[in-house]
Short mmCIF file of C-alpha atoms in Angstrom, two decimals:
data_model
loop_
_atom_site.label_atom_id
_atom_site.label_comp_id
_atom_site.label_asym_id
_atom_site.label_seq_id
_atom_site.Cartn_x
_atom_site.Cartn_y
_atom_site.Cartn_z
CA GLN B 1 11.18 19.87 -11.33
CA SER B 2 8.16 18.40 -11.79
CA VAL B 3 6.44 17.42 -15.33
CA LEU B 4 3.06 19.53 -13.81
CA THR B 5 3.84 22.80 -12.27
CA GLN B 6 1.36 23.43 -9.33
CA PRO B 7 1.32 26.52 -6.88
CA LEU B 8 3.72 26.01 -4.41
CA SER B 9 1.23 26.94 -1.42
CA ALA B 10 -2.29 28.48 -1.26
CA SER B 11 -4.23 29.77 1.79
CA GLY B 12 -7.75 31.48 2.74
CA THR B 13 -9.96 32.31 5.46
CA PRO B 14 -12.85 29.94 6.63
CA GLY B 15 -15.29 30.03 3.87
CA GLN B 16 -13.41 31.50 0.98
CA ARG B 17 -13.22 30.34 -2.13
CA VAL B 18 -9.84 29.26 -3.34
CA THR B 19 -8.56 27.68 -6.12
CA ILE B 20 -5.09 25.79 -7.44
CA SER B 21 -3.80 25.56 -11.32
CA CYS B 22 -1.83 22.67 -12.57
CA SER B 23 -0.13 23.50 -15.82
CA GLY B 24 1.16 20.70 -18.05
CA SER B 25 1.14 20.28 -21.50
CA SER B 26 -0.16 18.34 -25.16
CA SER B 27 1.49 14.81 -23.86
CA ASN B 28 0.15 14.97 -20.20
CA ILE B 29 -3.51 16.76 -19.48
CA GLY B 30 -3.70 18.18 -23.21
CA ARG B 31 -4.46 13.68 -23.93
CA ASN B 32 -5.38 12.94 -20.41
CA THR B 33 -7.86 13.05 -17.66
CA VAL B 34 -6.42 14.67 -14.55
CA ASN B 35 -7.09 13.21 -11.32
CA TRP B 36 -6.54 15.27 -7.66
CA TYR B 37 -5.47 13.67 -4.35
CA GLN B 38 -5.46 15.26 -0.52
CA GLN B 39 -3.06 14.39 1.58
CA LEU B 40 -3.14 15.37 5.08
CA PRO B 41 -0.12 15.52 7.02
CA GLY B 42 1.01 11.65 8.26
CA THR B 43 -1.55 10.26 6.17
CA ALA B 44 -1.57 8.19 2.67
CA PRO B 45 -3.21 10.46 -0.13
CA LYS B 46 -6.44 10.09 -0.87
CA LEU B 47 -8.76 9.94 -4.28
CA LEU B 48 -10.45 14.02 -4.05
CA ILE B 49 -11.64 14.40 -7.94
CA TYR B 50 -11.05 11.98 -10.35
CA THR B 51 -11.46 12.13 -14.92
CA ASN B 52 -11.14 15.59 -14.67
CA ASN B 53 -14.44 16.98 -12.30
CA GLN B 54 -15.56 14.06 -10.59
CA ARG B 55 -16.45 13.09 -7.06
CA PRO B 56 -16.08 9.71 -5.13
CA SER B 57 -18.54 8.64 -2.80
CA GLY B 58 -17.95 10.82 0.33
CA VAL B 59 -16.50 13.41 -1.07
CA PRO B 60 -18.19 16.83 -0.32
CA ASP B 61 -19.57 18.45 -2.75
CA ARG B 62 -17.43 21.87 -2.15
CA PHE B 63 -14.72 20.85 -4.00
CA SER B 64 -14.96 20.88 -7.85
CA GLY B 65 -12.71 19.68 -10.63
CA SER B 66 -11.97 21.46 -13.90
CA LYS B 67 -9.74 20.96 -17.14
CA SER B 68 -8.86 23.33 -20.10
CA GLY B 69 -6.39 22.57 -22.86
CA THR B 70 -3.01 21.72 -21.21
CA SER B 71 -4.37 23.24 -17.49
CA ALA B 72 -6.95 21.50 -14.87
CA SER B 73 -7.85 23.72 -11.57
CA LEU B 74 -9.13 22.49 -8.29
CA ALA B 75 -11.83 24.76 -6.46
CA ILE B 76 -12.67 24.65 -2.59
CA SER B 77 -15.41 26.39 -1.95
CA GLY B 78 -16.46 27.19 1.98
CA LEU B 79 -12.96 26.63 3.14
CA GLN B 80 -13.28 24.53 6.45
CA SER B 81 -10.00 24.23 8.96
CA GLU B 82 -9.54 20.69 8.25
CA ASP B 83 -9.47 21.46 4.50
CA GLU B 84 -5.30 22.50 5.15
CA ALA B 85 -3.07 19.60 3.75
CA GLU B 86 -1.30 19.51 0.32
CA TYR B 87 -2.86 18.73 -2.93
CA TYR B 88 -1.77 17.22 -5.74
CA CYS B 89 -2.27 16.77 -9.71
CA ALA B 90 -1.85 13.90 -11.64
CA ALA B 91 -2.13 12.63 -15.43
CA TRP B 92 -1.17 9.95 -17.79
CA ASP B 93 1.70 11.28 -19.42
CA ASP B 94 2.03 9.36 -23.28
CA ARG B 95 5.10 10.84 -23.81
CA LEU B 96 6.89 9.61 -20.94
CA ASN B 97 4.84 6.55 -21.27
CA GLY B 98 4.25 7.38 -17.56
CA VAL B 99 1.76 8.66 -14.28
CA VAL B 100 3.34 12.09 -13.63
CA PHE B 101 2.73 13.82 -10.68
CA GLY B 102 2.30 18.29 -10.05
CA GLY B 103 4.80 19.28 -7.35
CA GLY B 104 2.05 19.87 -4.44
CA THR B 105 0.52 22.22 -3.44
CA LYS B 106 0.68 23.48 0.32
CA LEU B 107 -2.85 24.84 1.51
CA THR B 108 -2.89 26.72 5.00
CA VAL B 109 -6.14 27.83 6.56
CA LEU B 110 -5.60 31.03 8.36
CA GLU H 1 -14.02 -2.93 2.62
CA VAL H 2 -10.47 -2.38 0.04
CA GLN H 3 -7.62 -2.56 2.03
CA LEU H 4 -3.85 -2.63 1.14
CA VAL H 5 -1.40 -3.67 3.57
CA GLU H 6 1.93 -2.78 1.89
CA SER H 7 5.12 -4.92 3.82
CA GLY H 8 8.77 -5.54 3.46
CA GLY H 9 10.50 -1.92 3.75
CA GLY H 10 13.63 -1.21 6.21
CA LEU H 11 17.24 0.11 6.40
CA VAL H 12 19.36 -1.14 3.69
CA GLN H 13 22.48 -0.12 2.73
CA PRO H 14 23.69 1.18 -0.85
CA GLY H 15 23.78 -1.33 -3.26
CA GLY H 16 21.70 -3.74 -1.60
CA SER H 17 17.76 -5.19 -2.50
CA LEU H 18 14.88 -5.39 -0.63
CA ARG H 19 11.86 -6.42 -1.97
CA LEU H 20 8.37 -4.90 -0.73
CA SER H 21 4.78 -6.34 -0.66
CA CYS H 22 1.39 -5.70 -1.08
CA ALA H 23 -1.26 -7.55 0.30
CA ALA H 24 -4.80 -6.83 -0.98
CA SER H 25 -8.42 -7.70 -0.02
CA GLY H 26 -11.71 -6.46 -0.31
CA PHE H 27 -11.56 -6.21 -4.49
CA THR H 28 -11.21 -8.30 -6.88
CA PHE H 29 -7.53 -8.02 -7.16
CA SER H 30 -7.14 -9.00 -10.17
CA ASN H 31 -9.60 -6.90 -12.46
CA TYR H 32 -7.47 -3.94 -11.79
CA TRP H 33 -4.39 -2.32 -12.90
CA MET H 34 -1.79 -1.75 -9.68
CA SER H 35 0.48 0.72 -8.94
CA TRP H 36 3.29 1.69 -6.60
CA VAL H 37 3.74 5.26 -5.73
CA ARG H 38 6.89 6.79 -3.43
CA GLN H 39 7.30 10.09 -0.87
CA ALA H 40 10.83 10.43 0.03
CA PRO H 41 10.83 12.73 3.07
CA GLY H 42 9.18 16.31 3.41
CA LYS H 43 8.68 15.85 -0.74
CA GLY H 44 6.16 15.11 -3.08
CA LEU H 45 4.36 12.53 -4.77
CA GLU H 46 6.48 10.03 -7.43
CA TRP H 47 4.82 7.20 -9.25
CA VAL H 48 7.13 4.53 -9.51
CA ALA H 49 6.21 1.46 -11.84
CA ASN H 50 2.13 0.29 -13.04
CA THR H 51 0.95 -3.52 -14.02
CA LYS H 52 -1.92 -4.36 -15.78
CA GLN H 53 -4.46 -6.76 -14.62
CA ASP H 54 -2.55 -9.87 -15.78
CA GLY H 55 0.63 -8.97 -15.55
CA SER H 56 1.33 -8.49 -19.37
CA GLU H 57 2.26 -5.42 -19.34
CA LYS H 58 4.34 -3.02 -17.02
CA TYR H 59 5.18 0.56 -16.63
CA TYR H 60 8.06 2.20 -15.20
CA VAL H 61 9.37 6.33 -14.47
CA ASP H 62 12.49 6.07 -16.54
CA SER H 63 15.01 6.48 -13.74
CA MET H 64 13.69 3.17 -11.81
CA LYS H 65 13.61 1.26 -14.99
CA GLY H 66 16.32 -1.77 -14.84
CA ARG H 67 16.49 -1.66 -11.44
CA PHE H 68 13.26 -2.03 -10.45
CA THR H 69 11.06 -4.92 -10.73
CA ILE H 70 7.16 -4.42 -10.50
CA SER H 71 5.32 -8.07 -10.30
CA ARG H 72 1.86 -9.60 -9.24
CA ASP H 73 0.20 -12.93 -8.24
CA ASN H 74 -3.55 -12.46 -8.38
CA ALA H 75 -3.73 -16.10 -7.00
CA LYS H 76 -1.95 -14.61 -3.91
CA ASN H 77 -4.30 -11.08 -3.81
CA SER H 78 -0.54 -9.70 -3.90
CA LEU H 79 1.76 -6.98 -5.48
CA TYR H 80 5.27 -7.22 -5.36
CA LEU H 81 8.49 -4.55 -5.99
CA GLN H 82 12.01 -5.82 -6.30
CA MET H 83 13.90 -3.39 -5.71
CA ASN H 84 17.89 -3.44 -7.18
CA SER H 85 20.72 -1.25 -6.49
CA LEU H 86 19.40 0.78 -4.07
CA ARG H 87 20.62 4.56 -4.06
CA ALA H 88 20.58 6.88 -0.94
CA GLU H 89 17.65 9.04 -3.10
CA ASP H 90 15.61 5.98 -3.31
CA THR H 91 14.81 6.63 0.29
CA ALA H 92 11.00 7.46 0.66
CA VAL H 93 7.73 5.88 2.21
CA TYR H 94 6.64 3.48 -0.78
CA TYR H 95 2.92 3.07 -1.08
CA CYS H 96 0.93 0.35 -2.99
CA ALA H 97 -2.46 1.91 -4.84
CA ARG H 98 -5.14 0.40 -6.63
CA ASP H 99 -5.41 1.37 -9.98
CA SER H 100 -8.08 1.45 -12.76
CA ASP H 101 -10.13 -1.46 -14.00
CA ALA H 102 -9.89 -0.14 -17.82
CA PRO H 103 -8.63 -2.54 -20.08
CA ILE H 104 -5.67 -0.06 -21.36
CA VAL H 105 -3.15 1.92 -19.79
CA GLY H 106 -3.94 5.71 -19.47
CA SER H 107 -6.34 6.51 -16.80
CA THR H 108 -4.96 6.12 -13.95
CA ILE H 109 -6.98 6.59 -10.87
CA PHE H 110 -5.05 6.00 -7.66
CA ASP H 111 -8.68 5.55 -5.53
CA TYR H 112 -7.35 3.39 -2.97
CA TRP H 113 -3.64 3.29 -0.89
CA GLY H 114 -1.90 1.40 1.97
CA GLN H 115 -0.52 3.01 4.46
CA GLY H 116 3.12 2.93 3.17
CA THR H 117 6.42 1.27 4.04
CA LEU H 118 9.32 3.12 4.63
CA VAL H 119 12.92 2.47 2.76
CA THR H 120 15.77 3.80 4.13
CA VAL H 121 19.22 3.12 2.06
CA SER H 122 22.00 4.65 4.23
CA SER H 123 25.40 2.81 5.10
#
């Protein structure tokens, strides 16, 4: 059971917009920033969104992040086949004094 | 170019020990917090530990406190994870990740990751 809660799976067709939610609590998302990671099959995770809604250089603007209260969301617009991957949210938890990850959401592009 | 290269993984018996290393290059190592993150086969990501720029602060996930020790050598641009009393459930790919350059803990951003090293705990 992960501290941050994500849906196990999400799906969409090419060109569609999909969102992935990440639910936490006052000790993690409620107080600290959220980062999102993309993990393609067989590869190391890659930073996708940091500090709630910032994109690292090279990440397409199709990817966006938001945070409200104790929840965060990742939105992917103009879905492409190469977006098929596992997505993880993460944040620092002040009560646990450590980083907590969501369980991951497997995105399928139909 | 930022590079993180892990080594030291392998097969170890339950109760055994292993020391992982991560060689960093392409950035000023001593400016960054560094973390270890692991991923059991077919499972999600789990943060293990991190260490402050000068090694003066270290944080661990509760389940690994007392068994795992994170350390760094800024002169060698290297991060380490000493793992003792290993259990079958410690079987995972262990990633080294560059953390934030903030002076205090809490703004963790893993912006670079190594390729990972596989640790298998089995008799």
